[in-house]
Structures are given as C-alpha cells and as structure tokens.
Amino acid sequence: EAQVTQNPRYLITVTGKKLTVTCSQNMNHEYMSWYRQDPGLGLRQIYYSMNVEVTDKGDVPEGYKVSRKEKRNFPLILESPSPNQTSLYFCATREARNTGELFFGEGSRLTVL
Amino acid sequence: SQQGEEDPQALSIQEGENATMNCSYKTSINNLQWYRQNSGRGLVHLILIRSNEREKHSGRLRVTLDTSKKSSSLLITASRAADTASYFCATGLSYNTDKLIFGTGTRLQVFP
C-alpha cells in the first residue's frame, strides 16, 4: 500500500528543545515536501526536495532545516522551536517533476510552549 | 496574499443538494488541482485539470477552469454526509513547475 508516514503524530514540547519530525515514503517518489497548515492561512510550503541531496526553500523556511540523505526519508528539523511554530505539519510526495498529484501524510500536530 | 483563494469560506447544505466551490488565482498556471481534507487529516487528491482543459469529471465531481478569468469551480453533485470536509484548490505555476500553491479552503458541511 502506498504510504507517506509521519512521526510523531502529536507532540508537545518547550521552547528551544530541538526536535525532528520524520517522513518516510514507500512509493519511490523523487519529490518530497513539507507544509505547515495554520487557520486562515491554508498550507504553506516550508522546504522541498527534488531528489537525494537536493533541497530548496519554500515560502516559510525560517526556523526549519531539512535533509535528504535517502530517497525515502525527508526529516524536518526544528533546531530551536518557538511558539510561532505551533502548527499542523504535513509531508507530501509526488512522482513527476511537473506538479502532479501530491500524496500527503496524516500530519503531525506540534505544540511549542 | 494567497495565489488561490476559495469562495465561500464555509458552506452548509442538505444531503442530496449540490455543492459548488470556487477558486480564484492570480498568476499563470499549468494546472489546477482540488484536494479534500477530513478534519485534522492529510489532504487527498481529487482531480487535476490542465490549463488547456475547460472541464473535467470524476464520479460526482465536476471541475471547470476559466483561464481568462483565472478561476475554477468544483461541483459536487448529490452530496452526502460523508462529503463533509474542507476542500482546497492548488495551482501549479507555469513559471515554476516545481511549485504548487494552496488556497485557504472551503469548509463544507453536509447535513443528513
């Protein structure tokens, strides 16, 4: 079954405590991306990756890091989380280069106190 | 502001009625996609329409695209309570084929 798996699904943490949200896909997709979803703002892209070792900033990259060492994994790293990073995060993947259908994970709800 | 903006922000209808949601965008696109999101869950792709297409159907879904007006509509016919969800349009930009920009969504409530 085609899957995009995110962990953790829920996390409450404190300001400044580094955390990583993992994303793994089993579809052999080259493209992977992270979005955050906030009320009234829709989905905003944080970072994306076209392939292994290739990452680019999206619209709201500040405060986040990513890496793409393997095709199937694309972790999102918050080195020093702040309360304004409280959000619902989604990892998404797709197959083709030209903005085809995105496959989303189930989301990771992060609260930073 | 967002590339894609949905209208209305919220819609409540009875089962069996049709639901129409609209999406307006600002810049040139090569495709427009519609996604559905059940509360707090991941988005699920519904349909993709390319810039050279005007209408597309998938089951009870009908999507239209008017590139001259930079707008699209999603029609769900004979709605069901299970259609209750948020619906998002997403535009694939023609000047950056790696980018897909999402609107803020329409929240649809279908009452049994």
JSON list of C-alpha atoms in Angstrom, two decimals:
[
{"chain": "A", "resi": 1, "resn": "GLU", "atom": "CA", "xyz": [0.00, 0.00, 0.00]},
{"chain": "A", "resi": 2, "resn": "ALA", "atom": "CA", "xyz": [1.28, 3.44, -0.97]},
{"chain": "A", "resi": 3, "resn": "GLN", "atom": "CA", "xyz": [2.09, 5.34, 2.18]},
{"chain": "A", "resi": 4, "resn": "VAL", "atom": "CA", "xyz": [3.59, 8.54, 3.49]},
{"chain": "A", "resi": 5, "resn": "THR", "atom": "CA", "xyz": [4.34, 8.04, 7.17]},
{"chain": "A", "resi": 6, "resn": "GLN", "atom": "CA", "xyz": [4.99, 10.87, 9.60]},
{"chain": "A", "resi": 7, "resn": "ASN", "atom": "CA", "xyz": [6.16, 10.63, 13.18]},
{"chain": "A", "resi": 8, "resn": "PRO", "atom": "CA", "xyz": [5.29, 11.75, 15.71]},
{"chain": "A", "resi": 9, "resn": "ARG", "atom": "CA", "xyz": [1.63, 12.45, 15.01]},
{"chain": "A", "resi": 10, "resn": "TYR", "atom": "CA", "xyz": [1.31, 14.61, 18.10]},
{"chain": "A", "resi": 11, "resn": "LEU", "atom": "CA", "xyz": [3.98, 16.38, 20.10]},
{"chain": "A", "resi": 12, "resn": "ILE", "atom": "CA", "xyz": [4.02, 18.97, 22.85]},
{"chain": "A", "resi": 13, "resn": "THR", "atom": "CA", "xyz": [7.40, 20.46, 23.53]},
{"chain": "A", "resi": 14, "resn": "VAL", "atom": "CA", "xyz": [9.01, 23.52, 25.06]},
{"chain": "A", "resi": 15, "resn": "THR", "atom": "CA", "xyz": [10.76, 26.48, 23.50]},
{"chain": "A", "resi": 16, "resn": "GLY", "atom": "CA", "xyz": [14.31, 25.72, 22.46]},
{"chain": "A", "resi": 17, "resn": "LYS", "atom": "CA", "xyz": [14.20, 21.94, 22.67]},
{"chain": "A", "resi": 18, "resn": "LYS", "atom": "CA", "xyz": [15.37, 20.53, 19.36]},
{"chain": "A", "resi": 19, "resn": "LEU", "atom": "CA", "xyz": [13.02, 18.14, 17.66]},
{"chain": "A", "resi": 20, "resn": "THR", "atom": "CA", "xyz": [12.75, 16.16, 14.44]},
{"chain": "A", "resi": 21, "resn": "VAL", "atom": "CA", "xyz": [9.62, 15.16, 12.59]},
{"chain": "A", "resi": 22, "resn": "THR", "atom": "CA", "xyz": [10.28, 12.21, 10.35]},
{"chain": "A", "resi": 23, "resn": "CYS", "atom": "CA", "xyz": [8.70, 11.48, 6.98]},
{"chain": "A", "resi": 24, "resn": "SER", "atom": "CA", "xyz": [9.07, 8.26, 5.07]},
{"chain": "A", "resi": 25, "resn": "GLN", "atom": "CA", "xyz": [7.51, 7.17, 1.77]},
{"chain": "A", "resi": 26, "resn": "ASN", "atom": "CA", "xyz": [7.35, 3.79, 0.05]},
{"chain": "A", "resi": 27, "resn": "MET", "atom": "CA", "xyz": [6.43, 5.00, -3.45]},
{"chain": "A", "resi": 28, "resn": "ASN", "atom": "CA", "xyz": [9.95, 5.69, -4.72]},
{"chain": "A", "resi": 29, "resn": "HIS", "atom": "CA", "xyz": [8.97, 9.30, -5.35]},
{"chain": "A", "resi": 30, "resn": "GLU", "atom": "CA", "xyz": [11.73, 11.75, -6.12]},
{"chain": "A", "resi": 31, "resn": "TYR", "atom": "CA", "xyz": [9.92, 14.84, -4.90]},
{"chain": "A", "resi": 32, "resn": "MET", "atom": "CA", "xyz": [9.18, 15.39, -1.21]},
{"chain": "A", "resi": 33, "resn": "SER", "atom": "CA", "xyz": [7.94, 18.48, 0.58]},
{"chain": "A", "resi": 34, "resn": "TRP", "atom": "CA", "xyz": [6.95, 19.85, 3.96]},
{"chain": "A", "resi": 35, "resn": "TYR", "atom": "CA", "xyz": [3.96, 22.12, 4.56]},
{"chain": "A", "resi": 36, "resn": "ARG", "atom": "CA", "xyz": [2.55, 23.75, 7.60]},
{"chain": "A", "resi": 37, "resn": "GLN", "atom": "CA", "xyz": [-1.15, 24.42, 7.98]},
{"chain": "A", "resi": 38, "resn": "ASP", "atom": "CA", "xyz": [-2.47, 27.27, 10.10]},
{"chain": "A", "resi": 39, "resn": "PRO", "atom": "CA", "xyz": [-6.04, 28.54, 10.44]},
{"chain": "A", "resi": 40, "resn": "GLY", "atom": "CA", "xyz": [-6.87, 31.14, 7.82]},
{"chain": "A", "resi": 41, "resn": "LEU", "atom": "CA", "xyz": [-3.53, 30.72, 6.06]},
{"chain": "A", "resi": 42, "resn": "GLY", "atom": "CA", "xyz": [-4.01, 27.43, 4.26]},
{"chain": "A", "resi": 43, "resn": "LEU", "atom": "CA", "xyz": [-0.98, 25.28, 3.53]},
{"chain": "A", "resi": 44, "resn": "ARG", "atom": "CA", "xyz": [2.38, 26.96, 3.20]},
{"chain": "A", "resi": 45, "resn": "GLN", "atom": "CA", "xyz": [5.44, 25.21, 1.90]},
{"chain": "A", "resi": 46, "resn": "ILE", "atom": "CA", "xyz": [8.45, 25.06, 4.19]},
{"chain": "A", "resi": 47, "resn": "TYR", "atom": "CA", "xyz": [11.05, 23.12, 2.20]},
{"chain": "A", "resi": 48, "resn": "TYR", "atom": "CA", "xyz": [11.06, 20.73, -0.69]},
{"chain": "A", "resi": 49, "resn": "SER", "atom": "CA", "xyz": [13.43, 18.27, -2.25]},
{"chain": "A", "resi": 50, "resn": "MET", "atom": "CA", "xyz": [13.63, 17.22, -5.88]},
{"chain": "A", "resi": 51, "resn": "ASN", "atom": "CA", "xyz": [15.93, 14.29, -5.18]},
{"chain": "A", "resi": 52, "resn": "VAL", "atom": "CA", "xyz": [18.56, 12.92, -2.83]},
{"chain": "A", "resi": 53, "resn": "GLU", "atom": "CA", "xyz": [20.91, 15.65, -1.57]},
{"chain": "A", "resi": 54, "resn": "VAL", "atom": "CA", "xyz": [18.84, 18.35, -3.31]},
{"chain": "A", "resi": 55, "resn": "THR", "atom": "CA", "xyz": [16.75, 20.61, -1.09]},
{"chain": "A", "resi": 56, "resn": "ASP", "atom": "CA", "xyz": [15.24, 24.07, -1.62]},
{"chain": "A", "resi": 57, "resn": "LYS", "atom": "CA", "xyz": [13.46, 26.63, 0.49]},
{"chain": "A", "resi": 58, "resn": "GLY", "atom": "CA", "xyz": [9.73, 27.04, 0.19]},
{"chain": "A", "resi": 59, "resn": "ASP", "atom": "CA", "xyz": [7.76, 30.07, 1.30]},
{"chain": "A", "resi": 60, "resn": "VAL", "atom": "CA", "xyz": [8.32, 29.85, 5.06]},
{"chain": "A", "resi": 61, "resn": "PRO", "atom": "CA", "xyz": [11.68, 28.15, 5.71]},
{"chain": "A", "resi": 62, "resn": "GLU", "atom": "CA", "xyz": [12.82, 30.26, 8.68]},
{"chain": "A", "resi": 63, "resn": "GLY", "atom": "CA", "xyz": [13.42, 28.20, 11.79]},
{"chain": "A", "resi": 64, "resn": "TYR", "atom": "CA", "xyz": [13.47, 24.88, 9.95]},
{"chain": "A", "resi": 65, "resn": "LYS", "atom": "CA", "xyz": [16.06, 22.57, 8.45]},
{"chain": "A", "resi": 66, "resn": "VAL", "atom": "CA", "xyz": [15.71, 19.50, 6.29]},
{"chain": "A", "resi": 67, "resn": "SER", "atom": "CA", "xyz": [17.95, 16.81, 4.88]},
{"chain": "A", "resi": 68, "resn": "ARG", "atom": "CA", "xyz": [17.56, 14.25, 2.12]},
{"chain": "A", "resi": 69, "resn": "LYS", "atom": "CA", "xyz": [20.18, 11.59, 2.52]},
{"chain": "A", "resi": 70, "resn": "GLU", "atom": "CA", "xyz": [17.97, 8.79, 1.24]},
{"chain": "A", "resi": 71, "resn": "LYS", "atom": "CA", "xyz": [15.21, 8.85, -1.32]},
{"chain": "A", "resi": 72, "resn": "ARG", "atom": "CA", "xyz": [12.53, 7.56, 1.02]},
{"chain": "A", "resi": 73, "resn": "ASN", "atom": "CA", "xyz": [13.18, 9.87, 4.01]},
{"chain": "A", "resi": 74, "resn": "PHE", "atom": "CA", "xyz": [12.83, 13.61, 4.42]},
{"chain": "A", "resi": 75, "resn": "PRO", "atom": "CA", "xyz": [13.03, 14.70, 8.07]},
{"chain": "A", "resi": 76, "resn": "LEU", "atom": "CA", "xyz": [12.04, 18.16, 9.24]},
{"chain": "A", "resi": 77, "resn": "ILE", "atom": "CA", "xyz": [14.25, 19.57, 11.96]},
{"chain": "A", "resi": 78, "resn": "LEU", "atom": "CA", "xyz": [13.39, 22.36, 14.35]},
{"chain": "A", "resi": 79, "resn": "GLU", "atom": "CA", "xyz": [16.70, 23.28, 15.96]},
{"chain": "A", "resi": 80, "resn": "SER", "atom": "CA", "xyz": [15.22, 25.71, 18.48]},
{"chain": "A", "resi": 81, "resn": "PRO", "atom": "CA", "xyz": [11.42, 25.59, 18.35]},
{"chain": "A", "resi": 82, "resn": "SER", "atom": "CA", "xyz": [9.43, 28.68, 19.22]},
{"chain": "A", "resi": 83, "resn": "PRO", "atom": "CA", "xyz": [5.70, 29.10, 19.96]},
{"chain": "A", "resi": 84, "resn": "ASN", "atom": "CA", "xyz": [5.05, 30.52, 16.47]},
{"chain": "A", "resi": 85, "resn": "GLN", "atom": "CA", "xyz": [5.99, 27.11, 15.10]},
{"chain": "A", "resi": 86, "resn": "THR", "atom": "CA", "xyz": [2.96, 25.59, 16.76]},
{"chain": "A", "resi": 87, "resn": "SER", "atom": "CA", "xyz": [1.14, 24.18, 13.77]},
{"chain": "A", "resi": 88, "resn": "LEU", "atom": "CA", "xyz": [-0.07, 21.14, 11.87]},
{"chain": "A", "resi": 89, "resn": "TYR", "atom": "CA", "xyz": [2.71, 19.83, 9.64]},
{"chain": "A", "resi": 90, "resn": "PHE", "atom": "CA", "xyz": [2.32, 17.72, 6.53]},
{"chain": "A", "resi": 91, "resn": "CYS", "atom": "CA", "xyz": [4.82, 15.82, 4.48]},
{"chain": "A", "resi": 92, "resn": "ALA", "atom": "CA", "xyz": [3.88, 15.28, 0.84]},
{"chain": "A", "resi": 93, "resn": "THR", "atom": "CA", "xyz": [5.44, 13.43, -2.07]},
{"chain": "A", "resi": 94, "resn": "ARG", "atom": "CA", "xyz": [4.93, 13.18, -5.77]},
{"chain": "A", "resi": 95, "resn": "GLU", "atom": "CA", "xyz": [6.22, 11.24, -8.69]},
{"chain": "A", "resi": 96, "resn": "ALA", "atom": "CA", "xyz": [6.73, 13.56, -11.62]},
{"chain": "A", "resi": 97, "resn": "ARG", "atom": "CA", "xyz": [8.55, 16.82, -11.95]},
{"chain": "A", "resi": 98, "resn": "ASN", "atom": "CA", "xyz": [5.66, 18.83, -13.33]},
{"chain": "A", "resi": 99, "resn": "THR", "atom": "CA", "xyz": [3.44, 19.46, -10.29]},
{"chain": "A", "resi": 100, "resn": "GLY", "atom": "CA", "xyz": [1.38, 16.31, -10.48]},
{"chain": "A", "resi": 101, "resn": "GLU", "atom": "CA", "xyz": [-0.74, 14.80, -7.73]},
{"chain": "A", "resi": 102, "resn": "LEU", "atom": "CA", "xyz": [0.65, 15.13, -4.21]},
{"chain": "A", "resi": 103, "resn": "PHE", "atom": "CA", "xyz": [0.37, 12.31, -1.69]},
{"chain": "A", "resi": 104, "resn": "PHE", "atom": "CA", "xyz": [0.12, 13.52, 1.87]},
{"chain": "A", "resi": 105, "resn": "GLY", "atom": "CA", "xyz": [0.99, 12.03, 5.22]},
{"chain": "A", "resi": 106, "resn": "GLU", "atom": "CA", "xyz": [-1.53, 12.12, 8.04]},
{"chain": "A", "resi": 107, "resn": "GLY", "atom": "CA", "xyz": [0.02, 15.15, 9.65]},
{"chain": "A", "resi": 108, "resn": "SER", "atom": "CA", "xyz": [1.98, 15.97, 12.79]},
{"chain": "A", "resi": 109, "resn": "ARG", "atom": "CA", "xyz": [0.40, 18.34, 15.26]},
{"chain": "A", "resi": 110, "resn": "LEU", "atom": "CA", "xyz": [3.11, 20.23, 17.08]},
{"chain": "A", "resi": 111, "resn": "THR", "atom": "CA", "xyz": [2.61, 22.48, 20.09]},
{"chain": "A", "resi": 112, "resn": "VAL", "atom": "CA", "xyz": [5.51, 24.57, 21.36]},
{"chain": "A", "resi": 113, "resn": "LEU", "atom": "CA", "xyz": [5.01, 26.01, 24.83]},
{"chain": "B", "resi": 1, "resn": "SER", "atom": "CA", "xyz": [-1.86, 37.13, -0.34]},
{"chain": "B", "resi": 2, "resn": "GLN", "atom": "CA", "xyz": [-2.58, 33.59, -1.44]},
{"chain": "B", "resi": 3, "resn": "GLN", "atom": "CA", "xyz": [-2.32, 32.57, -5.06]},
{"chain": "B", "resi": 4, "resn": "GLY", "atom": "CA", "xyz": [-5.50, 30.56, -4.72]},
{"chain": "B", "resi": 5, "resn": "GLU", "atom": "CA", "xyz": [-8.48, 31.77, -2.75]},
{"chain": "B", "resi": 6, "resn": "GLU", "atom": "CA", "xyz": [-11.60, 29.71, -2.30]},
{"chain": "B", "resi": 7, "resn": "ASP", "atom": "CA", "xyz": [-15.09, 31.03, -2.06]},
{"chain": "B", "resi": 8, "resn": "PRO", "atom": "CA", "xyz": [-17.15, 30.59, 0.02]},
{"chain": "B", "resi": 9, "resn": "GLN", "atom": "CA", "xyz": [-15.08, 30.02, 3.14]},
{"chain": "B", "resi": 10, "resn": "ALA", "atom": "CA", "xyz": [-17.85, 27.82, 4.52]},
{"chain": "B", "resi": 11, "resn": "LEU", "atom": "CA", "xyz": [-20.88, 26.12, 3.01]},
{"chain": "B", "resi": 12, "resn": "SER", "atom": "CA", "xyz": [-23.70, 24.19, 4.65]},
{"chain": "B", "resi": 13, "resn": "ILE", "atom": "CA", "xyz": [-26.17, 22.13, 2.64]},
{"chain": "B", "resi": 14, "resn": "GLN", "atom": "CA", "xyz": [-28.54, 19.21, 2.97]},
{"chain": "B", "resi": 15, "resn": "GLU", "atom": "CA", "xyz": [-27.81, 15.75, 1.68]},
{"chain": "B", "resi": 16, "resn": "GLY", "atom": "CA", "xyz": [-28.80, 15.41, -1.94]},
{"chain": "B", "resi": 17, "resn": "GLU", "atom": "CA", "xyz": [-28.10, 19.03, -2.79]},
{"chain": "B", "resi": 18, "resn": "ASN", "atom": "CA", "xyz": [-25.25, 20.14, -4.99]},
{"chain": "B", "resi": 19, "resn": "ALA", "atom": "CA", "xyz": [-22.25, 21.97, -3.57]},
{"chain": "B", "resi": 20, "resn": "THR", "atom": "CA", "xyz": [-20.26, 24.47, -5.59]},
{"chain": "B", "resi": 21, "resn": "MET", "atom": "CA", "xyz": [-16.93, 25.89, -4.50]},
{"chain": "B", "resi": 22, "resn": "ASN", "atom": "CA", "xyz": [-14.92, 28.46, -6.39]},
{"chain": "B", "resi": 23, "resn": "CYS", "atom": "CA", "xyz": [-11.22, 29.16, -6.60]},
{"chain": "B", "resi": 24, "resn": "SER", "atom": "CA", "xyz": [-9.58, 32.30, -7.93]},
{"chain": "B", "resi": 25, "resn": "TYR", "atom": "CA", "xyz": [-5.89, 32.67, -8.61]},
{"chain": "B", "resi": 26, "resn": "LYS", "atom": "CA", "xyz": [-3.53, 35.41, -9.67]},
{"chain": "B", "resi": 27, "resn": "THR", "atom": "CA", "xyz": [-0.76, 34.17, -11.94]},
{"chain": "B", "resi": 28, "resn": "SER", "atom": "CA", "xyz": [-0.41, 31.92, -14.94]},
{"chain": "B", "resi": 29, "resn": "ILE", "atom": "CA", "xyz": [-0.79, 28.22, -14.23]},
{"chain": "B", "resi": 30, "resn": "ASN", "atom": "CA", "xyz": [-0.11, 24.93, -15.98]},
{"chain": "B", "resi": 31, "resn": "ASN", "atom": "CA", "xyz": [-2.64, 23.02, -13.91]},
{"chain": "B", "resi": 32, "resn": "LEU", "atom": "CA", "xyz": [-5.08, 23.38, -11.05]},
{"chain": "B", "resi": 33, "resn": "GLN", "atom": "CA", "xyz": [-5.83, 20.64, -8.55]},
{"chain": "B", "resi": 34, "resn": "TRP", "atom": "CA", "xyz": [-8.52, 20.08, -5.95]},
{"chain": "B", "resi": 35, "resn": "TYR", "atom": "CA", "xyz": [-7.88, 18.32, -2.66]},
{"chain": "B", "resi": 36, "resn": "ARG", "atom": "CA", "xyz": [-10.10, 17.20, 0.16]},
{"chain": "B", "resi": 37, "resn": "GLN", "atom": "CA", "xyz": [-9.21, 17.18, 3.85]},
{"chain": "B", "resi": 38, "resn": "ASN", "atom": "CA", "xyz": [-11.20, 15.49, 6.56]},
{"chain": "B", "resi": 39, "resn": "SER", "atom": "CA", "xyz": [-10.84, 17.23, 9.89]},
{"chain": "B", "resi": 40, "resn": "GLY", "atom": "CA", "xyz": [-7.21, 17.19, 11.02]},
{"chain": "B", "resi": 41, "resn": "ARG", "atom": "CA", "xyz": [-6.23, 14.52, 8.48]},
{"chain": "B", "resi": 42, "resn": "GLY", "atom": "CA", "xyz": [-3.96, 14.54, 5.46]},
{"chain": "B", "resi": 43, "resn": "LEU", "atom": "CA", "xyz": [-5.12, 16.00, 2.18]},
{"chain": "B", "resi": 44, "resn": "VAL", "atom": "CA", "xyz": [-6.35, 13.67, -0.52]},
{"chain": "B", "resi": 45, "resn": "HIS", "atom": "CA", "xyz": [-6.10, 14.49, -4.21]},
{"chain": "B", "resi": 46, "resn": "LEU", "atom": "CA", "xyz": [-9.45, 14.66, -6.01]},
{"chain": "B", "resi": 47, "resn": "ILE", "atom": "CA", "xyz": [-8.86, 15.91, -9.52]},
{"chain": "B", "resi": 48, "resn": "LEU", "atom": "CA", "xyz": [-6.36, 17.74, -11.71]},
{"chain": "B", "resi": 49, "resn": "ILE", "atom": "CA", "xyz": [-7.28, 19.95, -14.63]},
{"chain": "B", "resi": 50, "resn": "ARG", "atom": "CA", "xyz": [-4.66, 21.26, -17.04]},
{"chain": "B", "resi": 51, "resn": "SER", "atom": "CA", "xyz": [-4.55, 24.81, -18.30]},
{"chain": "B", "resi": 52, "resn": "ASN", "atom": "CA", "xyz": [-5.66, 23.75, -21.78]},
{"chain": "B", "resi": 53, "resn": "GLU", "atom": "CA", "xyz": [-8.73, 21.94, -20.43]},
{"chain": "B", "resi": 54, "resn": "ARG", "atom": "CA", "xyz": [-12.05, 23.60, -19.62]},
{"chain": "B", "resi": 55, "resn": "GLU", "atom": "CA", "xyz": [-13.96, 20.89, -17.82]},
{"chain": "B", "resi": 56, "resn": "LYS", "atom": "CA", "xyz": [-13.26, 17.57, -16.19]},
{"chain": "B", "resi": 57, "resn": "HIS", "atom": "CA", "xyz": [-15.42, 14.97, -14.46]},
{"chain": "B", "resi": 58, "resn": "SER", "atom": "CA", "xyz": [-14.71, 12.31, -11.89]},
{"chain": "B", "resi": 59, "resn": "GLY", "atom": "CA", "xyz": [-17.69, 10.47, -10.44]},
{"chain": "B", "resi": 60, "resn": "ARG", "atom": "CA", "xyz": [-19.84, 13.07, -8.71]},
{"chain": "B", "resi": 61, "resn": "LEU", "atom": "CA", "xyz": [-17.19, 15.75, -9.14]},
{"chain": "B", "resi": 62, "resn": "ARG", "atom": "CA", "xyz": [-17.14, 18.29, -11.93]},
{"chain": "B", "resi": 63, "resn": "VAL", "atom": "CA", "xyz": [-14.36, 20.82, -12.24]},
{"chain": "B", "resi": 64, "resn": "THR", "atom": "CA", "xyz": [-14.29, 23.76, -14.60]},
{"chain": "B", "resi": 65, "resn": "LEU", "atom": "CA", "xyz": [-11.42, 26.06, -15.39]},
{"chain": "B", "resi": 66, "resn": "ASP", "atom": "CA", "xyz": [-11.60, 29.52, -16.95]},
{"chain": "B", "resi": 67, "resn": "THR", "atom": "CA", "xyz": [-8.07, 30.76, -17.51]},
{"chain": "B", "resi": 68, "resn": "SER", "atom": "CA", "xyz": [-9.29, 34.10, -18.86]},
{"chain": "B", "resi": 69, "resn": "LYS", "atom": "CA", "xyz": [-10.96, 34.80, -15.52]},
{"chain": "B", "resi": 70, "resn": "LYS", "atom": "CA", "xyz": [-8.30, 32.94, -13.55]},
{"chain": "B", "resi": 71, "resn": "SER", "atom": "CA", "xyz": [-10.91, 30.91, -11.78]},
{"chain": "B", "resi": 72, "resn": "SER", "atom": "CA", "xyz": [-12.06, 27.34, -11.23]},
{"chain": "B", "resi": 73, "resn": "SER", "atom": "CA", "xyz": [-15.08, 25.74, -9.70]},
{"chain": "B", "resi": 74, "resn": "LEU", "atom": "CA", "xyz": [-15.65, 22.37, -8.06]},
{"chain": "B", "resi": 75, "resn": "LEU", "atom": "CA", "xyz": [-19.16, 20.99, -8.16]},
{"chain": "B", "resi": 76, "resn": "ILE", "atom": "CA", "xyz": [-20.14, 18.02, -6.00]},
{"chain": "B", "resi": 77, "resn": "THR", "atom": "CA", "xyz": [-23.47, 16.65, -7.13]},
{"chain": "B", "resi": 78, "resn": "ALA", "atom": "CA", "xyz": [-25.96, 14.80, -4.93]},
{"chain": "B", "resi": 79, "resn": "SER", "atom": "CA", "xyz": [-23.88, 15.45, -1.84]},
{"chain": "B", "resi": 80, "resn": "ARG", "atom": "CA", "xyz": [-23.68, 13.01, 1.04]},
{"chain": "B", "resi": 81, "resn": "ALA", "atom": "CA", "xyz": [-22.92, 13.48, 4.72]},
{"chain": "B", "resi": 82, "resn": "ALA", "atom": "CA", "xyz": [-19.59, 11.76, 4.04]},
{"chain": "B", "resi": 83, "resn": "ASP", "atom": "CA", "xyz": [-18.63, 14.67, 1.76]},
{"chain": "B", "resi": 84, "resn": "THR", "atom": "CA", "xyz": [-18.29, 16.85, 4.84]},
{"chain": "B", "resi": 85, "resn": "ALA", "atom": "CA", "xyz": [-14.70, 18.08, 4.72]},
{"chain": "B", "resi": 86, "resn": "SER", "atom": "CA", "xyz": [-12.54, 21.03, 3.72]},
{"chain": "B", "resi": 87, "resn": "TYR", "atom": "CA", "xyz": [-11.75, 21.44, 0.05]},
{"chain": "B", "resi": 88, "resn": "PHE", "atom": "CA", "xyz": [-8.63, 23.15, -1.26]},
{"chain": "B", "resi": 89, "resn": "CYS", "atom": "CA", "xyz": [-7.58, 24.26, -4.67]},
{"chain": "B", "resi": 90, "resn": "ALA", "atom": "CA", "xyz": [-3.90, 24.19, -5.54]},
{"chain": "B", "resi": 91, "resn": "THR", "atom": "CA", "xyz": [-2.30, 25.85, -8.53]},
{"chain": "B", "resi": 92, "resn": "GLY", "atom": "CA", "xyz": [0.71, 24.55, -10.39]},
{"chain": "B", "resi": 93, "resn": "LEU", "atom": "CA", "xyz": [2.56, 27.60, -11.60]},
{"chain": "B", "resi": 94, "resn": "SER", "atom": "CA", "xyz": [3.63, 27.84, -15.21]},
{"chain": "B", "resi": 95, "resn": "TYR", "atom": "CA", "xyz": [6.79, 29.81, -14.38]},
{"chain": "B", "resi": 96, "resn": "ASN", "atom": "CA", "xyz": [7.88, 27.35, -11.69]},
{"chain": "B", "resi": 97, "resn": "THR", "atom": "CA", "xyz": [6.78, 23.84, -12.44]},
{"chain": "B", "resi": 98, "resn": "ASP", "atom": "CA", "xyz": [8.12, 22.63, -9.10]},
{"chain": "B", "resi": 99, "resn": "LYS", "atom": "CA", "xyz": [5.69, 24.78, -7.15]},
{"chain": "B", "resi": 100, "resn": "LEU", "atom": "CA", "xyz": [2.13, 24.04, -6.05]},
{"chain": "B", "resi": 101, "resn": "ILE", "atom": "CA", "xyz": [0.37, 26.79, -4.09]},
{"chain": "B", "resi": 102, "resn": "PHE", "atom": "CA", "xyz": [-2.65, 26.02, -1.95]},
{"chain": "B", "resi": 103, "resn": "GLY", "atom": "CA", "xyz": [-5.62, 28.22, -1.19]},
{"chain": "B", "resi": 104, "resn": "THR", "atom": "CA", "xyz": [-7.20, 28.64, 2.22]},
{"chain": "B", "resi": 105, "resn": "GLY", "atom": "CA", "xyz": [-10.02, 26.18, 1.62]},
{"chain": "B", "resi": 106, "resn": "THR", "atom": "CA", "xyz": [-13.80, 25.89, 1.72]},
{"chain": "B", "resi": 107, "resn": "ARG", "atom": "CA", "xyz": [-15.29, 24.10, 4.68]},
{"chain": "B", "resi": 108, "resn": "LEU", "atom": "CA", "xyz": [-18.28, 22.04, 3.51]},
{"chain": "B", "resi": 109, "resn": "GLN", "atom": "CA", "xyz": [-20.86, 20.69, 5.94]},
{"chain": "B", "resi": 110, "resn": "VAL", "atom": "CA", "xyz": [-23.47, 18.29, 4.58]},
{"chain": "B", "resi": 111, "resn": "PHE", "atom": "CA", "xyz": [-26.37, 17.62, 6.90]},
{"chain": "B", "resi": 112, "resn": "PRO", "atom": "CA", "xyz": [-28.19, 14.28, 6.71]}
]
